Tab-separated table of C-alpha atoms in Angstrom:
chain	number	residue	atom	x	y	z
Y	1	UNK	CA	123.324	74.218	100.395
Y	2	UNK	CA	125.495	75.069	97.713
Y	3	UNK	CA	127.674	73.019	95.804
Y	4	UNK	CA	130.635	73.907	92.942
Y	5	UNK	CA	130.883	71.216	90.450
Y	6	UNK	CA	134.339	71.085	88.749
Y	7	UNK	CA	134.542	69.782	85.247
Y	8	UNK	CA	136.476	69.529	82.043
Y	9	UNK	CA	133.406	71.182	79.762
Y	10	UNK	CA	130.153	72.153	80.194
Y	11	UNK	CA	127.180	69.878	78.947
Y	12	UNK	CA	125.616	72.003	75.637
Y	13	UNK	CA	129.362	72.108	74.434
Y	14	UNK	CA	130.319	68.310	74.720
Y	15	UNK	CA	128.534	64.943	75.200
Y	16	UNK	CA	130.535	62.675	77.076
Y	17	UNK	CA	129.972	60.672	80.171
Y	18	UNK	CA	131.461	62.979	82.784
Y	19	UNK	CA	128.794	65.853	80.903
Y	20	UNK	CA	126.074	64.069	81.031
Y	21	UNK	CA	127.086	62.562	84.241
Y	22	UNK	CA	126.947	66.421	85.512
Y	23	UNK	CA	123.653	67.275	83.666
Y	24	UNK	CA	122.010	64.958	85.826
Y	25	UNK	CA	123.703	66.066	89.100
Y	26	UNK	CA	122.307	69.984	88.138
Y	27	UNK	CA	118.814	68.706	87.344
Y	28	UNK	CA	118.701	66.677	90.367
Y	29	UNK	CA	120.370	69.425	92.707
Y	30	UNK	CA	117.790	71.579	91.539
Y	31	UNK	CA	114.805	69.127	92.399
Y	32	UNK	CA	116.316	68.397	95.977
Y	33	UNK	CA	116.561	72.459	96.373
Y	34	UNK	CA	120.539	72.362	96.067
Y	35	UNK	CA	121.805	75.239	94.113
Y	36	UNK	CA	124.694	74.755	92.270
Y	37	UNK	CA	127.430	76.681	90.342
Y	38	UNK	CA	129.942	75.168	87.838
Y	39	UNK	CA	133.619	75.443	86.845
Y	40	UNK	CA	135.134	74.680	83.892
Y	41	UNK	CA	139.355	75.844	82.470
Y	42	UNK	CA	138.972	78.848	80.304
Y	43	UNK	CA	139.664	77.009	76.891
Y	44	UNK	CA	135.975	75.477	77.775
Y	45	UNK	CA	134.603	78.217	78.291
Y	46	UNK	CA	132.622	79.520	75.765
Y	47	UNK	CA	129.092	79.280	74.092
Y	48	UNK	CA	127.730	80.054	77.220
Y	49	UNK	CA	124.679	81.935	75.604
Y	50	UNK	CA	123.088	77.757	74.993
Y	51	UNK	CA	123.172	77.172	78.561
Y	52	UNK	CA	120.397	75.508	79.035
Y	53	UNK	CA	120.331	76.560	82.778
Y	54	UNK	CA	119.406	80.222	82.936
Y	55	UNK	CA	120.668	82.361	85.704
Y	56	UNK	CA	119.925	79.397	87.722
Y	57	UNK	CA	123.455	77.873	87.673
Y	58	UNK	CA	126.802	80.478	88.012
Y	59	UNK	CA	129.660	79.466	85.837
Y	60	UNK	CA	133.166	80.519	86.406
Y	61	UNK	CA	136.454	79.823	84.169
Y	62	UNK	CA	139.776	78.646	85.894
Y	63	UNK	CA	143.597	78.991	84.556
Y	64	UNK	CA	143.818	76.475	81.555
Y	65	UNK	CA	146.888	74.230	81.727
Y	66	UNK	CA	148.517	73.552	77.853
Y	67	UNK	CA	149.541	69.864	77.241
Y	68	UNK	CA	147.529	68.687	80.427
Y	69	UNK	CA	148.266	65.711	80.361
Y	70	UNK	CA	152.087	65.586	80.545
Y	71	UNK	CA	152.711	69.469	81.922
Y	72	UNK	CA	149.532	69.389	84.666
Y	73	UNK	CA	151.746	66.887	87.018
Y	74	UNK	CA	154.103	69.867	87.902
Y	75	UNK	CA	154.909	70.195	91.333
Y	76	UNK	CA	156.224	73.277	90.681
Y	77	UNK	CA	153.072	74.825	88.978
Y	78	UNK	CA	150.771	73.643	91.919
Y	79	UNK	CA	151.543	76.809	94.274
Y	80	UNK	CA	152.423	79.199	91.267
Y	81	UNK	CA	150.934	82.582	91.804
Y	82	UNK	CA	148.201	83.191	89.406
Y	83	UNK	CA	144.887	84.983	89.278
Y	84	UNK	CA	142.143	83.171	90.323
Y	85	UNK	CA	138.014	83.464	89.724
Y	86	UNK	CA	136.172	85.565	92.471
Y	87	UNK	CA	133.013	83.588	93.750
Y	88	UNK	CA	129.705	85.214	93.797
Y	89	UNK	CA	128.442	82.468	96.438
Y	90	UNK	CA	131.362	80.564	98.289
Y	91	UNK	CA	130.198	76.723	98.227
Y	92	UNK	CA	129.286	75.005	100.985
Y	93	UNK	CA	131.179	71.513	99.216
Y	94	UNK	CA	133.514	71.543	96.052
Y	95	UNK	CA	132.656	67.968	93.569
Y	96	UNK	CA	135.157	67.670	91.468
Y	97	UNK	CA	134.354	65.484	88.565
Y	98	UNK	CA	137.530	65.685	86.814
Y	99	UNK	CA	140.434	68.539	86.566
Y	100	UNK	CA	141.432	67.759	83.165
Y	101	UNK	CA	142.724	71.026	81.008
Y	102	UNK	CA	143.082	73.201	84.651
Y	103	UNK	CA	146.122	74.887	85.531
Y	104	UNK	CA	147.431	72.173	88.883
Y	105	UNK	CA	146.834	75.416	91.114
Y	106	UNK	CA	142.830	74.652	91.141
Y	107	UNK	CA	144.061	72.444	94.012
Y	108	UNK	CA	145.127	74.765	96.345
Y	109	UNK	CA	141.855	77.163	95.356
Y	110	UNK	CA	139.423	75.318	95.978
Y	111	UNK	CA	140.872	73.848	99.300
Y	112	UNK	CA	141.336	77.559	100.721
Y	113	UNK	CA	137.632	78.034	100.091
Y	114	UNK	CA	137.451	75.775	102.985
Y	115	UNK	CA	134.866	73.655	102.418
Y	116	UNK	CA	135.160	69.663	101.587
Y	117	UNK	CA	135.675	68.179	98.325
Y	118	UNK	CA	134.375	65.450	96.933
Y	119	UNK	CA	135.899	63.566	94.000
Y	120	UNK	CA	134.110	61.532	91.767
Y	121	UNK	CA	136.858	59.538	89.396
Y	122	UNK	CA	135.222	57.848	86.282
Y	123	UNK	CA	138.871	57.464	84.345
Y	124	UNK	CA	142.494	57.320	84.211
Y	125	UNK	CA	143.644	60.190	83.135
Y	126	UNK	CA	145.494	61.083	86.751
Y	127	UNK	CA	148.266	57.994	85.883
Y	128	UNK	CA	147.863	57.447	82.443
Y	129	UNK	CA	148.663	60.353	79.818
Y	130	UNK	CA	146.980	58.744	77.038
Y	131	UNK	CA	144.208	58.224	79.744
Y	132	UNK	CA	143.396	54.883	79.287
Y	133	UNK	CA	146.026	52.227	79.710
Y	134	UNK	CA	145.563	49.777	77.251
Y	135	UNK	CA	148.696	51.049	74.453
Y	136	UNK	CA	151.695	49.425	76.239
Y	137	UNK	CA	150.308	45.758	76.464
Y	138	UNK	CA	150.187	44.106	73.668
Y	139	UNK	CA	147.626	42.318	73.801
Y	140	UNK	CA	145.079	44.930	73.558
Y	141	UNK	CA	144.023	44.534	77.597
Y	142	UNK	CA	144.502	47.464	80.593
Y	143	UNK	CA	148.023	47.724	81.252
Y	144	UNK	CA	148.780	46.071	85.046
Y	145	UNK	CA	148.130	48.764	87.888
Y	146	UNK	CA	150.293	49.881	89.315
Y	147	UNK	CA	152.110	51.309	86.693
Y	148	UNK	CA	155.902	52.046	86.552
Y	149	UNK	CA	157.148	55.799	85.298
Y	150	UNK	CA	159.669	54.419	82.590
Y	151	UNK	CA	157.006	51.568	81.151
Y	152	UNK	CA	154.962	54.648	80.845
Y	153	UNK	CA	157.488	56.938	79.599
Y	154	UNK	CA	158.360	54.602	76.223
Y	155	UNK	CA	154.275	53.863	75.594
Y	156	UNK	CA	153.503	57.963	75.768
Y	157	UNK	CA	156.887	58.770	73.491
Y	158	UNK	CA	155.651	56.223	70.954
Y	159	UNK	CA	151.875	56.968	71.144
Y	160	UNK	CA	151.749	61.120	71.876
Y	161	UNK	CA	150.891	62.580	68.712
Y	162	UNK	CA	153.959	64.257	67.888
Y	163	UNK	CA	154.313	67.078	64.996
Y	164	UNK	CA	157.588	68.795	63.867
Y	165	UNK	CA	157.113	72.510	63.766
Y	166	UNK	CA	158.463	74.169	60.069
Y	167	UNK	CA	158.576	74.311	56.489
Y	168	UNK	CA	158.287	71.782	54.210
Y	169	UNK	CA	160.635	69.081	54.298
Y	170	UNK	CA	162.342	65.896	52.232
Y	171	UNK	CA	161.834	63.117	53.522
Y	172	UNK	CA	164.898	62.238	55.041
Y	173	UNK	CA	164.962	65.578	56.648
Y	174	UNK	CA	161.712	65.282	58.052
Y	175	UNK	CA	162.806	62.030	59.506
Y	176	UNK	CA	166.340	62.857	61.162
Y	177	UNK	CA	164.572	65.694	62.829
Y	178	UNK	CA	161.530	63.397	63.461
Y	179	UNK	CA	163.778	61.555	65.459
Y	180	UNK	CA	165.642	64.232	67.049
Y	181	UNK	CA	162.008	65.736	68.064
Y	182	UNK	CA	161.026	63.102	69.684
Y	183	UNK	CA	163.993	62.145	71.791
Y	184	UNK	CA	164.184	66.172	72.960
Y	185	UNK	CA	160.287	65.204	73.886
Y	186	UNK	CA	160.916	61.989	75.665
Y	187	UNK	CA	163.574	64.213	77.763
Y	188	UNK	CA	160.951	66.646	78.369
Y	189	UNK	CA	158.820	64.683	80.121
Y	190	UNK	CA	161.352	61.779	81.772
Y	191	UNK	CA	161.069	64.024	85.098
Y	192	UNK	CA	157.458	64.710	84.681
Y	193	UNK	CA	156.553	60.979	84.914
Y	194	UNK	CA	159.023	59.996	87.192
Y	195	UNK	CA	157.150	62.162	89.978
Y	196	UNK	CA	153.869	61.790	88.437
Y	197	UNK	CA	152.701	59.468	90.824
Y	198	UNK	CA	153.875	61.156	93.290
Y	199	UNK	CA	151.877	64.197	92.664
Y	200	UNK	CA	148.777	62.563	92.556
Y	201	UNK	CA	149.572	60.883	95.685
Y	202	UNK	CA	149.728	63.890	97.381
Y	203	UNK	CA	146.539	65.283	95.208
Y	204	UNK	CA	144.525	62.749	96.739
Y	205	UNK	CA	146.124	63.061	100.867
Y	206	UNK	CA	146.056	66.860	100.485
Y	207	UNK	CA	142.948	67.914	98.228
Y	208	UNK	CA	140.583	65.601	98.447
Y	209	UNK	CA	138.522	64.440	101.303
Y	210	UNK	CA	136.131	61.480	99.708
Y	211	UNK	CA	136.690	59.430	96.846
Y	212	UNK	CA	132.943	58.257	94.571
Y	213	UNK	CA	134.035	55.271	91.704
Y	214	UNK	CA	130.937	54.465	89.056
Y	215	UNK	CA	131.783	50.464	89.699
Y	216	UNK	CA	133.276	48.461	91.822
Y	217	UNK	CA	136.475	47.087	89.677
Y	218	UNK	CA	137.729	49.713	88.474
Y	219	UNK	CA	137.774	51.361	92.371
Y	220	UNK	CA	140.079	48.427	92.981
Y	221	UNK	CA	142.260	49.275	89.865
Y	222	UNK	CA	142.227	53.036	90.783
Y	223	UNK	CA	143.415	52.018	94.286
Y	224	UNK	CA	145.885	49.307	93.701
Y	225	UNK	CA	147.534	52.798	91.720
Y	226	UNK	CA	146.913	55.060	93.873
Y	227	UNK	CA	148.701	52.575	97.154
Y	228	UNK	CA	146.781	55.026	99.751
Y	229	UNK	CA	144.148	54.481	101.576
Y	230	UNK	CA	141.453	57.185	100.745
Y	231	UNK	CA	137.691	57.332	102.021
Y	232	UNK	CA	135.761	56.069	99.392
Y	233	UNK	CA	131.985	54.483	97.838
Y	234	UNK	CA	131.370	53.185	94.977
Y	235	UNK	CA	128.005	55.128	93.157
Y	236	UNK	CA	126.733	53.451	90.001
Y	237	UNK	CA	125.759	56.318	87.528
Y	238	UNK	CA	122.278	56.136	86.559
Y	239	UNK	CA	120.237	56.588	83.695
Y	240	UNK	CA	117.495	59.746	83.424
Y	241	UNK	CA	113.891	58.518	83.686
Y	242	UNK	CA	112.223	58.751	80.351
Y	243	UNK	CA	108.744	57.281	78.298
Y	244	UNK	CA	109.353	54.330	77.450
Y	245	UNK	CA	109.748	53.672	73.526
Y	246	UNK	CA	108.445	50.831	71.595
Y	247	UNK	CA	110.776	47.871	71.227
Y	248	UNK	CA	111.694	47.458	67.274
Y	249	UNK	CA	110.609	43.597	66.014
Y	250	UNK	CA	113.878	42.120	64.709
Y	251	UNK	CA	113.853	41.828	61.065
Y	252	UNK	CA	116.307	40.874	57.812
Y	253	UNK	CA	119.253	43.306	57.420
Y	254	UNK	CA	119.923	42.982	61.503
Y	255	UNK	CA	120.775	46.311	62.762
Y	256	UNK	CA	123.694	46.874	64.476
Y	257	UNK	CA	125.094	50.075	66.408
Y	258	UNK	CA	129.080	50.522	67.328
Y	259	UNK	CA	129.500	53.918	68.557
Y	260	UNK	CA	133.736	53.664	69.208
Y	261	UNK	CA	135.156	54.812	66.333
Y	262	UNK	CA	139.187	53.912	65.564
Y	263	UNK	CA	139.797	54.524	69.725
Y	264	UNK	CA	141.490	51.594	70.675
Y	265	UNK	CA	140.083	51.763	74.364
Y	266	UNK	CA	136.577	51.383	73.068
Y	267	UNK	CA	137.717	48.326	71.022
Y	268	UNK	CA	138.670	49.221	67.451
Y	269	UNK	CA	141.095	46.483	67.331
Y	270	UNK	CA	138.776	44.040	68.015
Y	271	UNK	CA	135.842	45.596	65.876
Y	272	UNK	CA	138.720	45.429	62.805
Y	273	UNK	CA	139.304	41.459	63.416
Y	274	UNK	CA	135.951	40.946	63.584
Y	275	UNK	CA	135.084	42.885	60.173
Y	276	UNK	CA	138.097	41.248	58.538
Y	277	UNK	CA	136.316	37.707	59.302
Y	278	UNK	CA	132.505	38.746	58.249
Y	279	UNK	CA	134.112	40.133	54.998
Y	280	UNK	CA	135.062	36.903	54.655
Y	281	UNK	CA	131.638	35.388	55.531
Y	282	UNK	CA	129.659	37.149	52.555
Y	283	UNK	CA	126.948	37.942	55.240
Y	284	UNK	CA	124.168	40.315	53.993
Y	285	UNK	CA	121.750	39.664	56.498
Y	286	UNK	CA	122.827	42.291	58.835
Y	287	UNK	CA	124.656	45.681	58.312
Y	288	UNK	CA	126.616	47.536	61.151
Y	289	UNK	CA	126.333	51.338	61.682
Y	290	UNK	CA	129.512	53.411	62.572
Y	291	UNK	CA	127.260	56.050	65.047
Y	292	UNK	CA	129.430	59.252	65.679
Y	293	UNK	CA	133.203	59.925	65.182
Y	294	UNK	CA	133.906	57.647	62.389
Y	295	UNK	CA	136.176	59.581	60.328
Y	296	UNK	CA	139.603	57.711	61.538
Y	297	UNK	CA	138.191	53.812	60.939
Y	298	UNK	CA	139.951	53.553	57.262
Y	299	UNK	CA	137.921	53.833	54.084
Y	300	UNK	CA	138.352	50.036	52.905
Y	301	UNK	CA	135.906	48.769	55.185
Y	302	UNK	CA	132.951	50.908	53.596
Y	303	UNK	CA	133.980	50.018	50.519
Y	304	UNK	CA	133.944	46.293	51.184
Y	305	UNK	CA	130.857	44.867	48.934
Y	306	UNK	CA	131.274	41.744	51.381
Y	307	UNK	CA	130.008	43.862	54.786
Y	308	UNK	CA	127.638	46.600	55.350
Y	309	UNK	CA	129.533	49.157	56.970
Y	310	UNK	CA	127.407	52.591	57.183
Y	311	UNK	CA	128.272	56.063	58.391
Y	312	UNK	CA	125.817	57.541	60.658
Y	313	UNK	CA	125.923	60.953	62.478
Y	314	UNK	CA	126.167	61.518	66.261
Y	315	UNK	CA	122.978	61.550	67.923
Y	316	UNK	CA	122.293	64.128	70.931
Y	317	UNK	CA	121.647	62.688	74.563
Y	318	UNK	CA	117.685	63.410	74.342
Y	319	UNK	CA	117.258	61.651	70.867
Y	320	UNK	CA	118.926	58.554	72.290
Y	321	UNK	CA	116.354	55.794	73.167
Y	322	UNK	CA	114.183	56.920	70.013
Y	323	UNK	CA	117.695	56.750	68.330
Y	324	UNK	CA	118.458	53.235	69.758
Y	325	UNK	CA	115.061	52.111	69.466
Y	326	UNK	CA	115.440	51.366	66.008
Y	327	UNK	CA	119.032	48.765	66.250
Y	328	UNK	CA	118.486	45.179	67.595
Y	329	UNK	CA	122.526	44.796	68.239
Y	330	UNK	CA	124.610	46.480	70.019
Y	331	UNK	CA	128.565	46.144	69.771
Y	332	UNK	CA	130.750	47.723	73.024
Y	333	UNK	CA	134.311	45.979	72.655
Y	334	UNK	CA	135.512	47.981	75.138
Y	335	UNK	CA	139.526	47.563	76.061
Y	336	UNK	CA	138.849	50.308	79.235
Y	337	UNK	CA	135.542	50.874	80.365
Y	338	UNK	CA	135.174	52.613	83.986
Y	339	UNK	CA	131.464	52.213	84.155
Y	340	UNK	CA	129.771	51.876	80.357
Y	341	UNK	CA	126.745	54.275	80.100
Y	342	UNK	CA	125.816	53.105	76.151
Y	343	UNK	CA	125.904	49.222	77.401
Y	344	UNK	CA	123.341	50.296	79.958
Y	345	UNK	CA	120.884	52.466	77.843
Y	346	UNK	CA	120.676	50.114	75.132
Y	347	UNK	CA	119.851	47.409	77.936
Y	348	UNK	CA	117.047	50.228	78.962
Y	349	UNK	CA	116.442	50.191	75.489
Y	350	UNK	CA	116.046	46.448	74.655
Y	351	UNK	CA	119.326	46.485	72.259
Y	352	UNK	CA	121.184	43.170	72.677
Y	353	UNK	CA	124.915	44.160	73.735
Y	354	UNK	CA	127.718	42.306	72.722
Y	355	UNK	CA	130.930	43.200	75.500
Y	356	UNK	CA	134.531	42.496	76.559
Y	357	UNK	CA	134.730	41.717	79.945
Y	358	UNK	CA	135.564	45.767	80.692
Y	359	UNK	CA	135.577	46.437	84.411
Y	360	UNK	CA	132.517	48.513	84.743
Y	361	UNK	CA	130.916	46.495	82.028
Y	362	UNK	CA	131.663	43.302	83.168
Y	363	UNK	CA	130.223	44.264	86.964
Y	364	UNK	CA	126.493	44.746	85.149
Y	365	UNK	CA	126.570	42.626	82.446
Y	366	UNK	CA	125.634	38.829	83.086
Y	367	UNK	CA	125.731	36.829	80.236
Y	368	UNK	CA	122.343	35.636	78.482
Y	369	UNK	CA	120.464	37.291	80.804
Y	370	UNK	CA	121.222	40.931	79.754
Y	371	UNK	CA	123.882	40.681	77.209
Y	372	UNK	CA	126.229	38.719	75.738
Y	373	UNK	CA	130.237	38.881	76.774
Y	374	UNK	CA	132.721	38.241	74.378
Y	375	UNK	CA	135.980	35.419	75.386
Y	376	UNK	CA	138.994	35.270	73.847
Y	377	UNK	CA	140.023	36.089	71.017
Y	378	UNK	CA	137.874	39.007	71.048
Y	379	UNK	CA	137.356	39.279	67.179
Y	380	UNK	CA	136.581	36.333	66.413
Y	381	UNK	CA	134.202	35.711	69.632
Y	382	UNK	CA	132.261	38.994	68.367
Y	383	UNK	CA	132.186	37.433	64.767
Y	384	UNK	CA	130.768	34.475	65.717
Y	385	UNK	CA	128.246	35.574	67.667
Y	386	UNK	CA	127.514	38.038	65.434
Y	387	UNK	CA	127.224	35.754	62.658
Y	388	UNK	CA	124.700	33.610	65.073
Y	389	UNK	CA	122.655	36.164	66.361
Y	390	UNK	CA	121.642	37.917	62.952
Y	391	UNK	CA	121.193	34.025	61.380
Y	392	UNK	CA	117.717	33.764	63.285
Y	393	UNK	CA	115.565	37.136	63.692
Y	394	UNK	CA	112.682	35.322	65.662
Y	395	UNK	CA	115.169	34.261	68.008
Y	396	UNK	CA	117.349	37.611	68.719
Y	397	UNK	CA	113.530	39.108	69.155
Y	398	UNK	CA	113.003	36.949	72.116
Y	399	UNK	CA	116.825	37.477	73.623
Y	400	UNK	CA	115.757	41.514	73.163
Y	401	UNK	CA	112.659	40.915	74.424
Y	402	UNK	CA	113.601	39.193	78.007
Y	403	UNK	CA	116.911	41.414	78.625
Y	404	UNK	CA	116.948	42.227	82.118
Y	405	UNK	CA	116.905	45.877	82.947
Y	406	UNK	CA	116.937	45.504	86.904
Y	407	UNK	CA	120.119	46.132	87.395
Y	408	UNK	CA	119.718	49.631	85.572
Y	409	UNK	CA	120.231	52.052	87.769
Y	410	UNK	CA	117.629	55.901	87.744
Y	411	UNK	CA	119.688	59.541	87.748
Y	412	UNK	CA	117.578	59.922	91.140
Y	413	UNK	CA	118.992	57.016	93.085
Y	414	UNK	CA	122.559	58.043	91.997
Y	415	UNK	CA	121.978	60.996	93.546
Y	416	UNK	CA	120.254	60.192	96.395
Y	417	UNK	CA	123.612	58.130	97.174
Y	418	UNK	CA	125.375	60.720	96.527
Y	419	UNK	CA	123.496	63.268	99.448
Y	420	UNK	CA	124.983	60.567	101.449
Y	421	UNK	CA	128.279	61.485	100.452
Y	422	UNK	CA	127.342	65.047	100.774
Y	423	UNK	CA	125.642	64.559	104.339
Y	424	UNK	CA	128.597	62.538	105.651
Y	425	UNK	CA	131.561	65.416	104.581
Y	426	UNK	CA	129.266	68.344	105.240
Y	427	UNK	CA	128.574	69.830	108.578
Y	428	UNK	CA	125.707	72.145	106.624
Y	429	UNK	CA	122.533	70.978	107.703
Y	430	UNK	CA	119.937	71.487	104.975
Y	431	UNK	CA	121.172	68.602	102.490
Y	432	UNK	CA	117.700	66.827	102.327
């Protein structure tokens, strides 16, 4: 069997669930005797030379599609004539894990190679153009599915980052034609979104013939958007099998991990509240570590002698549970979390996390048994519990120490559920 897996990026170029998610699919495709091939838009593709694959996997490029996220919902670009790749080995099933940056006529392609497609749908990028709901509501929770075209129009025309093309300008100039910019814009894509549901509608009836969701609640969002009926199972992504790595002994400063960055999906909002109130707390028995893309959360809460607010670099996927090995806290305030990956390797990895009750997070996590979940108001919940948890070491050692991994799920079993998927659309016969 052979199977074309359709993605945003390929794995050595970006680290983010849906890659990782795929690096596990190739690796297990491989050990089930699956070959595979992979697709990516041609603004991703590039530094092919560090696939880590060999000549084992085929890669292919597809139209890119500028402004994706507002211009990709065109009807009228979904039959346009273009040129399209030429397949060495015509797949026996098409997996599309997400179509973000392709030109909309990948549809039609890959359902004239006549084979079935599977659809795995880990966010919300299809509906939402910011691609997590959580900017119109203000009160920093997903915004109610479904969704109406003009409550989405205002949130995108206020949150898009727009930029006015030109020379220098006074201030009052750059305003008026700030202004002007953005209500041209807001016309611009008024018909888009008024059909954008539409499109995907039809996406899903015409293009796709089985539906996988990483957890239960957000399927039931997706759905209650989508108001289809689609074929559809609900996979929990799993984790790959590794050594395991000693568990670090809580000790005075309390480490802590936060790996979200100024996003507001994964909780910056919350994370500020909660800063604003240890600042205030003139804590030094702990000290929190910004891990990754930290360059947006603003300078003032480094250089607050009252907290312990570190920089620290991105870590690559093999270096994490040697990486997370050596944190006893972990914080995920997630706003919009389909599934939550970090929340279940620092489980794996006997890191305490501290959650919002996020859809895919709040499926796995039970309280006290393998984490702790966060009530309203957020900030001040993670505050407090920060404040308790780093105020007795002996204790968080023991909460580390009996977190309960059972409900972690193994890279193999996701896939094994998935050759279910593949056995039940596929008429080929050797998917083992």
């Amino acid at each position: 069997m052979h199977i074309l897996y359709v993605i945003h990026a390929f794995p050595w170029n970006e680290a983010t669930g849906a890659t990782l998610v795929l690096d596990n699919y190739v690796e297990q495709a491989a050990l089930s005797n699956i070959t595979v091939s992979i697709m990516v838009p041609e603004s991703a593709y590039k530094n092919i030379e560090y696939s880590q694959y060999g000549d084992a996997v085929r890669l292919y490029s597809f139209r890119s599609q500028e402004n994706w996220a507002i211009s990709g919902f065109d009807f009228a670009l979904l039959h346009a004539e273009i040129s399209v790749p030429v397949l060495d080995v015509l797949p026996d099933l098409v997996h599309v894990i997400d179509w973000v940056s392709f030109h909309p006529a990948l549809h039609p392609f890959l359902r004239r190679l006549g084979c079935p497609i599977v659809r795995s749908v880990c966010n919300f990028e299809e509906f939402c153009p910011l691609t997590t709901p959580v900017f119109y509501d203000s009160k920093a929770k997903s915004c109610r599915a479904p969704l109406a075209p003009e409550q989405c129009l205002d949130c995108v025309a206020d949150n898009h980052k727009l930029t006015v093309p030109g020379a220098l300008y006074t201030y009052k100039v750059l305003l008026r034609d700030l202004v002007a910019y953005r209500n041209n814009y807001r016309q611009g894509i008024t018909p888009l979104l008024s059909r954008r549901t539409e499109f995907v509608m039809n996406l899903f009836k015409n293009y796709v013939d089985y539906v996988v969701f990483p957890s239960g609640n957000f399927g039931h969002y997706f759905r209650a958007q989508l108001q289809d009926t689609i074929d559809f199972k609900v996979i929990p992504h799993g984790l790959r099998e590794i050594a395991a790595v000693p568990m670090r002994e809580s000790i005075l400063p309390i480490k802590i991990i936060y790996t979200g960055g100024d996003r507001v999906a994964k909780g910056w909002d919350i994370m500020a509240g909660a800063l604003e109130i240890l600042a205030r707390a003139h804590n030094s028995q702990f000290e929190i570590h910004c891990v990754g893309n930290s360059h947006g959360i603003p300078e003032h809460y480094f250089e607050n002698l009252n907290i312990k607010l570190i920089r620290a670099p991105a870590y690559r996927r093999h270096e994490a549970a040697q990486v997370l090995s050596t944190f006893d806290i972990a914080i995920a305030p997630s706003q919009f979390e389909s599934y939550g990956l970090f929340v279940r390797e620092c489980v794996r990895s006997s890191v305490l996390p501290i959650v919002t009750p996020s859809m895919g997070v709040s499926e796995f996590i039970v309280n006290g048994e393998n984490g702790l979940q966060l009530e309203e108001p957020f900030g001040e919940s993670l505050a407090n519990a920060i404040l308790a948890l780093t105020a007795d070491a002996n204790a968080l050692t023991a909460l580390r120490r009996g977190l309960n991994v059972s409900g972690v799920s193994t890279a193999a079993a996701e896939f094994e559920a998935l050759l279910g998927v593949y056995r039940q659309v596929s008429d080929v016969p050797d998917v083992v």
